[in-house]
Amino acid sequence: MLQYENELKAVKSKHDEDVKLLGQKIEVLQATGAAHAPPATQFPQRPQQEPEPDYTWKIANFTRKLAQAKSDHDSGIIQSGPFFSRHGYKMKLQVQLNESPSGYAGYTGVYLILMKSDRDGALQWPFTKRFTVILVDQQDDLSQRQNIKVAIVTVGENTFQRPREHKNTGGGYRQFVKHSTLRTRQYIRDDAVYIKIMVDP
């Protein structure tokens, strides 16, 4: 009987020792795993996206056209193709590259022209929606862009009445951007500029 008890104690002692060793091995593995675990991945925040514009206009050969307008002491009028706003108004953009003849030397102006269309009978008149014109800073990294934005209110402008002819005269802002500013950052890239327009809901 005594021999049996001694053997039982020996087995229990060995079992306790094995459990202790196993616990030590687990602690070592946990410590090793923590030491070699990769750091938590941090994803850069996505830059806040602007709402989709009603229209984006690319003006190519911009530097040459601006230089020509200044050399000729001319306004250098350029117009986009016609487009429809999301509300159904037919319109186009106009840029006056050189506002010097208008008394604003060193500036480029931007204007919105309403055009006659077969949708006009279903629309509200006069056109009273605020619109924002944006000169795009063409940095590859959207978070680094410093776009130039001008919001224009149309209230009281005769140019935003319902068109009776093919198109109205334009209404906008003569001091949209300075020529000196155009030469900074990436407003002109590959000799092109991009202008967007967003019409308020």
N, CA and C of each residue as an Amber inpcrd file, in Angstrom:
protein
   603
   0.8300000  -1.2000000   0.0000000   0.0000000   0.0000000   0.0000000
   0.8650000   1.2500000   0.0000000   1.9100000   1.2370000   0.8380000
   2.8220000   2.3690000   0.9230000   3.5370000   2.5850000  -0.4010000
   3.9140000   1.4670000  -1.0420000   4.5960000   1.5700000  -2.3390000
   3.6790000   2.1940000  -3.3890000   2.4010000   1.8460000  -3.3430000
   1.4280000   2.3860000  -4.3000000   1.2670000   3.8930000  -4.1070000
   1.2100000   4.3130000  -2.8140000   1.0630000   5.7430000  -2.5320000
   2.2820000   6.5190000  -3.0080000   3.4750000   5.9140000  -2.8130000
   4.7000000   6.5880000  -3.2620000   4.7190000   6.7410000  -4.7860000
   4.2790000   5.6930000  -5.4870000   4.2390000   5.7580000  -6.9510000
   3.2350000   6.8160000  -7.4150000   2.0880000   6.9090000  -6.7050000
   1.0680000   7.8910000  -7.0550000   1.5900000   9.3140000  -6.8590000
   2.3340000   9.5220000  -5.7450000   2.9200000  10.8380000  -5.4940000
   3.9350000  11.1980000  -6.5730000   4.7010000  10.2010000  -7.0100000
   5.7150000  10.4490000  -8.0420000   5.0580000  10.8390000  -9.3580000
   3.9670000  10.1490000  -9.7130000   3.2490000  10.4710000 -10.9530000
   2.6620000  11.8680000 -10.8800000   2.0570000  12.2030000  -9.6960000
   1.4500000  13.5310000  -9.5280000   2.5060000  14.6210000  -9.6000000
   3.6650000  14.3580000  -8.9990000   4.7460000  15.3420000  -9.0100000
   5.2350000  15.5900000 -10.4340000   5.3700000  14.4930000 -11.2110000
   5.8080000  14.6380000 -12.6010000   4.7710000  15.4010000 -13.4160000
   3.4670000  15.1220000 -13.1430000   2.3960000  15.8150000 -13.8630000
   2.4240000  17.3140000 -13.5750000   2.6210000  17.6390000 -12.2690000
   2.6800000  19.0590000 -11.8940000   3.8620000  19.7530000 -12.5700000
   4.9860000  19.0390000 -12.6480000   6.1810000  19.6130000 -13.2780000
   5.9520000  19.8340000 -14.7770000   5.2690000  18.8510000 -15.4150000
   4.9750000  18.9860000 -16.8460000   4.0490000  20.1750000 -17.1020000
   3.0450000  20.3370000 -16.2390000   2.1170000  21.4670000 -16.3810000
   2.8540000  22.7870000 -16.2230000   3.7730000  22.8420000 -15.2460000
   4.5520000  24.0590000 -15.0130000   5.4120000  24.3970000 -16.2290000
   6.0840000  23.3700000 -16.7950000   6.9250000  23.5870000 -17.9700000
   6.0920000  24.0410000 -19.1690000   4.9100000  23.4350000 -19.3240000
   4.0330000  23.8080000 -20.4300000   3.5940000  25.2660000 -20.2950000
   3.2740000  25.6660000 -19.0600000   2.8880000  27.0570000 -18.8260000
   4.0150000  28.0100000 -19.1570000   5.2520000  27.6400000 -18.8240000
   6.4020000  28.4870000 -19.1360000   6.5970000  28.6080000 -20.6470000
   6.4080000  27.4780000 -21.3540000   6.5530000  27.5030000 -22.8120000
   5.5040000  28.4160000 -23.4500000   4.2690000  28.3550000 -22.9340000
   3.2000000  29.2070000 -23.4700000   3.5350000  30.6740000 -23.2550000
   4.0510000  31.0160000 -22.0590000   4.4180000  32.4040000 -21.7700000
   5.5190000  32.8870000 -22.7000000   6.4980000  31.9980000 -22.9550000
   7.5960000  32.3650000 -23.8560000   7.0690000  32.6150000 -25.2700000
   6.1840000  31.7260000 -25.7410000   5.6150000  31.8780000 -27.0780000
   4.8010000  33.1560000 -27.1900000   4.0260000  33.4790000 -26.1510000
   3.2280000  34.7000000 -26.1790000   4.1190000  35.9340000 -26.2230000
   5.1840000  35.9030000 -25.4300000   6.1000000  37.0430000 -25.4080000
   6.7960000  37.2000000 -26.7510000   7.2120000  36.0600000 -27.3280000
   7.8740000  36.1040000 -28.6320000   6.9290000  36.6160000 -29.7030000
   5.6750000  36.1520000 -29.6640000   4.6870000  36.5940000 -30.6450000
   4.4290000  38.0760000 -30.5440000   4.3390000  38.5970000 -29.3190000
   4.0930000  40.0250000 -29.1380000   5.2600000  40.8460000 -29.6510000
   6.4860000  40.3130000 -29.4490000   7.6700000  41.0550000 -29.8750000
   7.7650000  41.1400000 -31.3880000   7.2600000  40.1050000 -32.0820000
   7.3820000  40.0540000 -33.5310000   6.0850000  40.4090000 -34.2540000
   5.0550000  40.7710000 -33.5100000   3.7860000  41.1000000 -34.1590000
   3.9360000  42.3770000 -34.9710000   3.4030000  42.4180000 -36.1860000
   3.5000000  43.6430000 -36.9950000   2.6690000  44.7520000 -36.3810000
   3.1240000  46.0020000 -36.5040000   2.3440000  47.1140000 -35.9520000
   1.0110000  47.2400000 -36.6750000   0.0440000  47.8270000 -35.9960000
  -1.2730000  48.0160000 -36.6020000  -1.1430000  48.9070000 -37.8340000
  -1.7760000  48.4940000 -38.9060000  -1.6990000  49.2580000 -40.1500000
  -2.5790000  50.4950000 -40.0530000  -2.0170000  51.6600000 -40.3900000
  -2.7680000  52.9070000 -40.3870000  -2.9850000  53.3430000 -41.8260000
  -4.2350000  53.4480000 -42.2000000  -4.5680000  53.8600000 -43.5510000
  -4.7720000  55.3680000 -43.5780000  -4.1760000  56.0470000 -44.5560000
  -4.3790000  57.4980000 -44.6360000  -5.8410000  57.8160000 -44.8880000
  -6.3040000  58.9080000 -44.2920000  -7.6810000  59.3060000 -44.5010000
  -7.8740000  59.7890000 -45.9270000  -8.9540000  59.3590000 -46.5050000
  -9.2510000  59.7730000 -47.8720000  -9.6710000  61.2380000 -47.8710000
  -9.0800000  62.0470000 -48.7610000  -9.4780000  63.4520000 -48.8030000
 -10.9710000  63.5880000 -49.0690000 -11.5570000  64.6130000 -48.4470000
 -12.9820000  64.8420000 -48.6410000 -13.2630000  65.1830000 -50.1020000
 -14.2040000  64.4820000 -50.6660000 -14.5180000  64.6610000 -52.0730000
 -15.5260000  65.7910000 -52.2560000 -15.2910000  66.6030000 -53.2890000
 -16.2580000  67.6400000 -53.6230000 -17.4420000  67.0030000 -54.3330000
 -18.5980000  67.6440000 -54.2700000 -19.7360000  67.1400000 -55.0480000
 -19.3980000  67.1390000 -56.5390000 -20.0690000  66.2900000 -57.2700000
 -19.8470000  66.2350000 -58.7100000 -20.2570000  67.5580000 -59.3480000
 -19.4050000  68.1240000 -60.2060000 -19.7650000  69.3930000 -60.8490000
 -20.8280000  69.1830000 -61.9180000 -21.5150000  70.2670000 -62.2540000
 -22.4530000  70.2100000 -63.3700000 -21.6990000  70.1290000 -64.6940000
 -20.4820000  70.6770000 -64.7080000 -19.7070000  70.6800000 -65.9510000
 -18.2400000  70.9370000 -65.6200000 -17.3520000  70.2850000 -66.3530000
 -15.9100000  70.5200000 -66.2460000 -15.3900000  70.9130000 -67.6180000
 -14.6790000  72.0220000 -67.6670000 -14.2160000  72.6000000 -68.9350000
 -12.6980000  72.6350000 -68.9470000 -12.1100000  72.0310000 -69.9570000
 -10.6620000  72.0860000 -70.1510000 -10.3440000  73.1330000 -71.2100000
  -9.4610000  74.0680000 -70.8600000  -8.9910000  75.0700000 -71.8180000
  -7.5390000  74.7470000 -72.1530000  -7.3040000  74.2790000 -73.3580000
  -5.9540000  73.9190000 -73.7960000  -5.2280000  75.1460000 -74.3520000
  -3.9090000  75.0400000 -74.4600000  -3.0720000  76.1320000 -74.9920000
  -3.3330000  77.4420000 -74.2470000  -3.5090000  77.3310000 -72.9500000
  -3.9480000  78.4860000 -72.1640000  -2.9020000  79.6030000 -72.1450000
  -1.6440000  79.2560000 -71.9400000  -0.5930000  80.2740000 -71.8340000
  -0.4890000  81.0890000 -73.1140000  -0.5310000  80.4190000 -74.2460000
  -0.4440000  81.1170000 -75.5310000  -1.6400000  82.0380000 -75.7420000
  -2.8270000  81.5590000 -75.3980000  -4.0350000  82.3670000 -75.5880000
  -4.0280000  83.6020000 -74.6870000  -3.5670000  83.4360000 -73.4540000
  -3.4870000  84.5780000 -72.5460000  -2.4620000  85.5950000 -73.0390000
  -1.3040000  85.1080000 -73.4650000  -0.2630000  86.0090000 -73.9630000
  -0.7420000  86.7620000 -75.2010000  -1.4760000  86.0840000 -76.0710000
  -1.9850000  86.7200000 -77.2830000  -2.9880000  87.8200000 -76.9490000
  -3.8740000  87.5390000 -75.9950000  -4.8770000  88.5300000 -75.5970000
  -4.2140000  89.7700000 -75.0030000  -3.1920000  89.5800000 -74.1910000
  -2.4980000  90.7170000 -73.5850000  -1.7240000  91.4980000 -74.6400000
  -1.1160000  90.7840000 -75.5760000  -0.3530000  91.4440000 -76.6380000
  -1.2550000  92.2790000 -77.5370000  -2.4610000  91.7730000 -77.7950000
  -3.4050000  92.4690000 -78.6780000  -4.2640000  93.4850000 -77.9290000
  -4.0640000  93.6030000 -76.6060000  -4.9130000  94.4680000 -75.7730000
  -6.3850000  94.1130000 -75.9730000  -6.6150000  92.8090000 -76.0110000
  -7.9470000  92.2740000 -76.2840000  -8.4460000  91.5170000 -75.0520000
  -9.7580000  91.3400000 -74.9640000 -10.3230000  90.6090000 -73.8220000
 -10.0010000  89.1230000 -73.8700000  -9.7630000  88.5940000 -75.0500000
  -9.4470000  87.1680000 -75.1630000 -10.6050000  86.2930000 -74.7320000
 -11.7610000  86.5000000 -75.3490000 -12.9710000  85.7660000 -74.9550000
 -12.9170000  84.3310000 -75.4740000 -13.1600000  83.3900000 -74.5620000
 -13.2550000  81.9670000 -74.9030000 -14.5520000  81.4400000 -74.3040000
 -15.2710000  80.6280000 -75.0540000 -16.5150000  80.0530000 -74.5500000
 -16.4650000  78.5300000 -74.6110000 -17.0790000  77.9210000 -73.6120000
 -17.1800000  76.4600000 -73.5970000 -18.2840000  76.0200000 -74.5460000
 -18.3870000  74.7350000 -74.7410000 -19.5400000  74.2040000 -75.4480000
 -20.7660000  74.2820000 -74.5510000 -21.9660000  74.2200000 -75.1200000
 -23.1780000  74.2570000 -74.2930000 -23.3390000  72.9750000 -73.4800000
 -23.9830000  73.1160000 -72.3350000 -24.2670000  71.9640000 -71.4770000
 -25.5330000  72.2600000 -70.6820000 -26.0890000  71.2350000 -70.0700000
 -27.2690000  71.3880000 -69.2250000 -26.8740000  71.1960000 -67.7650000
 -27.3820000  72.0680000 -66.9010000 -27.1980000  71.8480000 -65.4720000
 -28.0640000  70.6670000 -65.0480000 -27.8400000  70.1930000 -63.8460000
 -28.6300000  69.0530000 -63.3690000 -30.1090000  69.4120000 -63.2280000
 -30.4280000  70.7250000 -63.2140000 -31.8160000  71.1610000 -63.0900000
 -32.5050000  71.2750000 -64.4460000 -31.7050000  71.2690000 -65.5390000
 -32.2910000  71.3420000 -66.8710000 -32.0590000  72.6510000 -67.5940000
 -31.3050000  73.5830000 -66.9920000 -31.0070000  74.8560000 -67.6530000
 -29.8640000  74.6590000 -68.6500000 -30.0550000  75.1740000 -69.8550000
 -28.9940000  75.1190000 -70.8530000 -28.0930000  76.3380000 -70.6750000
 -26.7980000  76.1200000 -70.6790000 -25.8630000  77.2010000 -70.3780000
 -24.4900000  76.9090000 -70.9620000 -23.6300000  77.8960000 -70.8940000
 -22.2240000  77.7010000 -71.2170000 -21.3970000  78.6980000 -70.4270000
 -20.1260000  78.3930000 -70.2940000 -19.2040000  79.2610000 -69.5700000
 -18.4350000  80.1410000 -70.5460000 -18.0760000  81.3130000 -70.0640000
 -17.2320000  82.2140000 -70.8510000 -16.1050000  82.7260000 -69.9650000
 -14.9040000  82.7050000 -70.5120000 -13.7450000  83.2700000 -69.8310000
 -13.2370000  84.4510000 -70.6420000 -12.9770000  85.5500000 -69.9590000
 -12.2780000  86.6760000 -70.5710000 -10.8710000  86.6740000 -69.9950000
  -9.9450000  86.1990000 -70.8000000  -8.5860000  85.9810000 -70.3240000
  -7.9420000  87.2570000 -69.8030000  -8.2530000  88.3670000 -70.4500000
  -7.6080000  89.6350000 -70.1170000  -8.6830000  90.6870000 -69.8480000
  -8.8770000  91.0170000 -68.5750000  -9.9110000  91.9920000 -68.2120000
  -9.3960000  93.4320000 -68.2530000  -8.2040000  93.6300000 -68.7840000
  -7.6410000  94.9780000 -68.8520000  -8.5370000  95.9590000 -69.6130000
  -9.1010000  95.5780000 -70.7760000  -9.9860000  96.5130000 -71.4840000
 -11.2150000  96.9130000 -70.6690000 -11.5810000  96.0960000 -69.6720000
 -12.7370000  96.4020000 -68.8240000 -12.3440000  97.2000000 -67.5830000
 -11.0520000  97.5030000 -67.4630000 -10.5890000  98.2720000 -66.3140000
 -10.0540000  97.4320000 -65.1720000  -9.8670000  96.1320000 -65.3930000
  -9.3560000  95.2440000 -64.3510000  -8.0850000  94.5610000 -64.8580000
  -7.0510000  95.3570000 -65.0180000  -5.7850000  94.8480000 -65.5490000
  -5.2230000  93.7650000 -64.6340000  -4.6830000  92.7220000 -65.2590000
  -4.0560000  91.6510000 -64.4890000  -5.0060000  90.5850000 -63.9970000
  -6.2480000  90.6150000 -64.4790000  -7.2430000  89.6340000 -64.0340000
  -7.8310000  88.8670000 -65.2130000  -8.2760000  87.6450000 -64.9130000
  -9.1060000  86.8500000 -65.8200000 -10.4970000  86.7550000 -65.2120000
 -11.5210000  87.0010000 -66.0220000 -12.8960000  86.9510000 -65.5400000
 -13.6180000  85.7060000 -66.0260000 -14.7050000  85.3630000 -65.3440000
 -15.4900000  84.1880000 -65.7180000 -16.9720000  84.5460000 -65.6720000
 -17.7400000  83.9840000 -66.6150000 -19.1490000  84.3470000 -66.7660000
 -19.9760000  83.1130000 -67.1020000 -21.2510000  83.1860000 -66.7290000
 -22.2130000  82.1420000 -67.0760000 -23.2220000  82.7260000 -68.0570000
 -23.4590000  82.0090000 -69.1430000 -24.3930000  82.4460000 -70.1810000
 -25.5440000  81.4470000 -70.2570000 -26.7630000  81.9310000 -70.0740000
 -27.9410000  81.0780000 -70.2310000 -28.3360000  81.0250000 -71.7020000
 -28.7620000  79.8440000 -72.1450000 -29.1110000  79.6350000 -73.5450000
 -30.5520000  79.1270000 -73.6570000 -31.1580000  79.4470000 -74.7580000
 -32.5380000  79.0310000 -75.0130000 -32.5790000  77.5380000 -75.3300000
 -33.5870000  76.8430000 -74.7790000 -33.7380000  75.4180000 -75.0860000
 -35.2050000  75.0310000 -75.0170000 -35.5050000  73.8290000 -75.4890000
 -36.8950000  73.3670000 -75.4820000 -37.3460000  72.9090000 -74.1010000
 -36.4770000  73.0160000 -73.1070000 -36.8510000  72.6620000 -71.7340000
 -37.3080000  73.8790000 -70.9240000 -37.1600000  75.0670000 -71.4920000
 -37.3660000  76.2890000 -70.7110000 -38.7700000  76.4010000 -70.1270000
 -39.7770000  75.8850000 -70.8370000 -41.1500000  75.9960000 -70.3570000
 -41.4070000  75.2420000 -69.0730000 -40.5770000  74.2730000 -68.7630000
 -40.7610000  73.4710000 -67.5500000 -39.9360000  73.9900000 -66.3730000
 -39.1530000  75.0520000 -66.5950000 -38.2410000  75.5510000 -65.5670000
 -38.7730000  76.8110000 -64.8980000 -38.2170000  77.1020000 -63.7390000
 -38.5720000  78.3230000 -63.0160000 -37.7080000  79.4790000 -63.5100000
 -38.3450000  80.6310000 -63.7250000 -37.6390000  81.8350000 -64.1770000
 -38.0190000  83.0170000 -63.3000000 -37.0850000  83.9500000 -63.1030000
 -35.7120000  83.9350000 -63.6190000 -34.8580000  82.8730000 -62.9190000
 -33.7020000  82.6290000 -63.4850000 -32.7350000  81.7090000 -62.8950000
 -32.1550000  82.3880000 -61.6530000 -32.4380000  81.8300000 -60.4770000
 -32.0370000  82.4840000 -59.2230000 -31.0720000  81.6440000 -58.3930000
 -30.5670000  80.5860000 -58.9550000 -29.7020000  79.6920000 -58.1840000
 -28.2730000  80.2340000 -58.1140000 -27.6980000  80.1220000 -56.9310000
 -26.2900000  80.4780000 -56.7970000 -25.4470000  79.4210000 -57.5010000
 -24.3840000  79.8670000 -58.1550000 -23.4760000  78.9000000 -58.7760000
 -22.0430000  79.2070000 -58.3620000 -21.2460000  78.1700000 -58.3080000
 -19.8520000  78.2850000 -57.8920000 -18.9500000  77.8680000 -59.0400000
 -17.9940000  78.7270000 -59.3600000 -17.0180000  78.4350000 -60.4120000
 -15.6870000  78.1200000 -59.7330000 -15.0470000  77.0550000 -60.1860000
 -13.8400000  76.5500000 -59.5260000 -12.7060000  76.4360000 -60.5350000
 -11.5780000  77.0560000 -60.2080000 -10.3480000  76.8430000 -60.9680000
  -9.5690000  75.7510000 -60.2530000  -9.2950000  74.6630000 -60.9480000
  -8.7130000  73.4830000 -60.3190000  -7.1980000  73.6290000 -60.1810000
  -6.7060000  73.3930000 -58.9720000  -5.2730000  73.2510000 -58.7230000
  -4.9310000  71.7930000 -59.0350000  -4.1830000  71.5610000 -60.0960000
  -4.0150000  70.2110000 -60.6360000  -2.9200000  69.4020000 -59.9310000
  -2.8300000  69.5260000 -58.6190000  -1.9160000  68.6810000 -57.8510000
  -2.3940000  67.2330000 -57.9380000  -1.4580000  66.2930000 -58.0200000
  -1.8450000  64.8820000 -58.0540000  -2.5200000  64.4550000 -56.7500000
  -2.0080000  64.9620000 -55.6310000  -2.5610000  64.6360000 -54.3190000
  -3.7400000  65.5680000 -54.0460000  -4.9420000  65.0080000 -54.0090000
  -6.1370000  65.8350000 -53.8280000  -6.0960000  66.6270000 -52.5290000
  -5.4640000  66.0590000 -51.4970000  -5.4290000  66.7430000 -50.2050000
  -4.5390000  67.9780000 -50.2300000  -3.6860000  68.1020000 -51.2440000
  -2.7810000  69.2410000 -51.3520000  -3.3250000  70.3430000 -52.2640000
  -4.4690000  70.1250000 -52.8580000  -5.0010000  71.1020000 -53.8040000
  -5.5460000  72.3440000 -53.0950000  -5.3330000  73.4810000 -53.7310000
  -5.8850000  74.7450000 -53.2550000  -6.6680000  75.3770000 -54.4090000
  -7.8290000  74.7980000 -54.6640000  -8.6690000  75.3010000 -55.7450000
  -9.1430000  76.7200000 -55.4440000  -9.3440000  77.4810000 -56.4930000
  -9.8930000  78.8310000 -56.3530000 -11.3820000  78.7630000 -56.6660000
 -12.1970000  79.2300000 -55.7180000 -13.6510000  79.1330000 -55.8650000
 -14.2820000  80.5170000 -55.7440000 -15.2430000  80.7650000 -56.5980000
 -16.0160000  82.0040000 -56.5300000 -17.4910000  81.6400000 -56.6220000
 -18.2640000  82.0340000 -55.6100000 -19.7090000  81.8070000 -55.6110000
 -20.3990000  83.0770000 -56.0940000 -21.3140000  82.9210000 -57.0360000
 -21.9800000  84.0680000 -57.6560000 -23.4840000  83.9440000 -57.4510000
 -24.0910000  85.0080000 -56.9330000 -25.5360000  85.0560000 -56.7080000
 -26.1800000  85.8000000 -57.8720000 -27.2630000  85.2530000 -58.3940000
 -27.8530000  85.7780000 -59.6330000 -29.0350000  86.7140000 -59.3990000
 -29.4240000  86.9360000 -58.1630000 -30.6260000  87.7260000 -57.8790000
 -30.4790000  89.1440000 -58.4320000 -31.4940000  89.5970000 -59.1600000
 -31.5110000  90.9580000 -59.6860000 -30.7590000  91.1460000 -60.9860000
 -30.1900000  90.0940000 -61.5330000 -29.4330000  90.1980000 -62.7800000
 -30.3620000  89.9420000 -63.9730000 -30.4620000  90.9020000 -64.8640000
 -31.2990000  90.7230000 -66.0530000 -30.7810000  89.6140000 -66.9650000
 -29.4870000  89.3560000 -66.8840000 -28.8950000  88.3360000 -67.7540000
 -29.3780000  86.9300000 -67.4090000 -30.0650000  86.7800000 -66.2730000
 -30.5320000  85.4590000 -65.8700000 -32.0510000  85.3090000 -66.0100000
 -32.6560000  86.1970000 -66.8000000 -34.0560000  86.0200000 -67.1770000
 -34.1540000  84.9070000 -68.2250000 -35.3640000  84.4680000 -68.5020000
 -35.5610000  83.4330000 -69.5170000 -35.0930000  83.9610000 -70.8760000
 -34.2190000  83.2160000 -71.5520000 -33.7030000  83.6960000 -72.8440000
 -34.8080000  83.8130000 -73.8920000 -34.8230000  84.9510000 -74.5940000
 -35.7810000  85.1560000 -75.6880000 -35.1100000  84.9560000 -77.0400000
 -33.8250000  85.1970000 -77.0610000 -33.0440000  84.9500000 -78.2700000
 -32.2610000  83.6500000 -78.0740000 -31.2810000  83.4330000 -78.9160000
 -30.4880000  82.2070000 -78.8330000 -29.7870000  82.0750000 -77.4810000
 -29.3060000  83.2130000 -76.9560000 -28.6200000  83.1950000 -75.6670000
 -28.6680000  84.5860000 -75.0490000 -28.4790000  84.6350000 -73.7380000
 -28.3780000  85.9050000 -73.0240000 -26.9320000  86.3870000 -73.0200000
 -26.7510000  87.6220000 -72.5750000 -25.3900000  88.0630000 -72.2840000
 -24.9390000  87.3850000 -70.9920000 -23.6460000  87.3260000 -70.7860000
 -23.1240000  86.6110000 -69.6250000 -23.1470000  87.4420000 -68.3540000
 -23.2640000  86.7600000 -67.2410000 -23.1550000  87.3910000 -65.9300000
 -22.1350000  86.6360000 -65.1060000 -21.2570000  87.3680000 -64.4220000
 -20.2320000  86.6730000 -63.6550000 -19.3550000  87.6090000 -62.8580000
 -18.0440000  87.3470000 -62.8750000 -17.1070000  88.0510000 -61.9980000
 -15.8310000  88.3690000 -62.7710000 -15.5010000  89.6730000 -62.8570000
 -14.3390000  90.1010000 -63.6390000 -13.0100000  89.7680000 -62.9570000
 -13.0230000  89.6500000 -61.6420000 -11.7790000  89.4230000 -60.8970000
 -11.7010000  87.9790000 -60.3980000 -11.9430000  87.0590000 -61.2960000
 -11.9570000  85.6400000 -60.9260000 -10.5930000  85.1840000 -60.4160000
  -9.5340000  85.4900000 -61.1570000  -8.1930000  85.0800000 -60.7300000
  -7.1630000  86.0380000 -61.3180000  -6.1420000  86.3450000 -60.5290000
  -5.0550000  87.1980000 -61.0020000  -4.1450000  86.4090000 -61.9400000
  -3.5910000  87.0930000 -62.9170000  -2.6350000  86.4380000 -63.8130000
  -1.4170000  85.9430000 -63.0370000  -0.9950000  86.6920000 -62.0380000
   0.1640000  86.2780000 -61.2390000  -0.1390000  85.0040000 -60.4480000
  -1.3820000  84.8510000 -60.0090000  -1.7740000  83.6380000 -59.2760000
  -1.8070000  82.4310000 -60.2010000  -2.2250000  82.6460000 -61.4370000
  -2.2930000  81.5440000 -62.4010000  -0.9430000  80.8670000 -62.5920000
   0.1270000  81.6360000 -62.4140000   1.4650000  81.0860000 -62.6450000
   2.0030000  80.3230000 -61.4360000   1.2330000  80.2500000 -60.3570000
   1.6750000  79.5420000 -59.1600000   1.0450000  78.1540000 -59.1010000
   1.5550000  77.3530000 -58.1920000   1.0530000  76.0090000 -57.9340000
   0.8850000  75.2260000 -59.2440000  -0.2730000  74.5780000 -59.4260000
  -0.4990000  73.7910000 -60.6430000  -1.8160000  74.1980000 -61.3050000
  -2.1160000  75.4940000 -61.2590000  -3.3380000  75.9490000 -61.9270000
  -3.2200000  75.7690000 -63.4370000  -2.0300000  75.9770000 -63.9570000
  -1.7530000  75.6620000 -65.3630000  -0.8110000  74.4650000 -65.3770000
  -1.2200000  73.4090000 -66.0270000  -0.3840000  72.2060000 -66.1060000
  -0.5120000  71.6340000 -67.5110000   0.6220000  71.3390000 -68.1050000
   0.6370000  70.8980000 -69.5080000  -0.0960000  71.9160000 -70.3810000
   0.0680000  73.1860000 -70.0130000  -0.5130000  74.3310000 -70.7280000
  -2.0350000  74.2480000 -70.8260000  -2.6600000  73.6870000 -69.8060000
  -4.1230000  73.5980000 -69.7790000  -4.6330000  73.9760000 -68.3930000
  -5.8310000  74.5400000 -68.3530000  -6.5110000  74.7840000 -67.0820000
  -7.8580000  74.0630000 -67.1110000  -8.3560000  73.7610000 -65.9180000
  -9.6700000  73.1320000 -65.7800000 -10.5540000  74.0270000 -64.9230000
 -11.7330000  74.2970000 -65.4340000 -12.7160000  75.1000000 -64.7090000
 -13.9780000  74.2660000 -64.5360000 -14.4640000  74.2210000 -63.3030000
 -15.6870000  73.4850000 -62.9970000 -16.7800000  74.4670000 -62.5840000
 -18.0150000  74.0620000 -62.7890000 -19.1490000  74.8390000 -62.2980000
 -20.0890000  73.9110000 -61.5450000 -20.5400000  74.3890000 -60.3840000
 -21.5280000  73.6600000 -59.5940000 -22.6880000  74.6080000 -59.3030000
 -23.8850000  74.1850000 -59.6660000 -25.0850000  74.9820000 -59.4350000
 -25.7820000  74.4480000 -58.1950000 -26.1450000  75.3480000 -57.2880000
 -26.8030000  74.9280000 -56.0530000 -28.1210000  74.2120000 -56.3450000
 -28.5220000  73.3030000 -55.4540000 -29.8040000  72.5980000 -55.6360000
 -30.9840000  73.5630000 -55.6720000
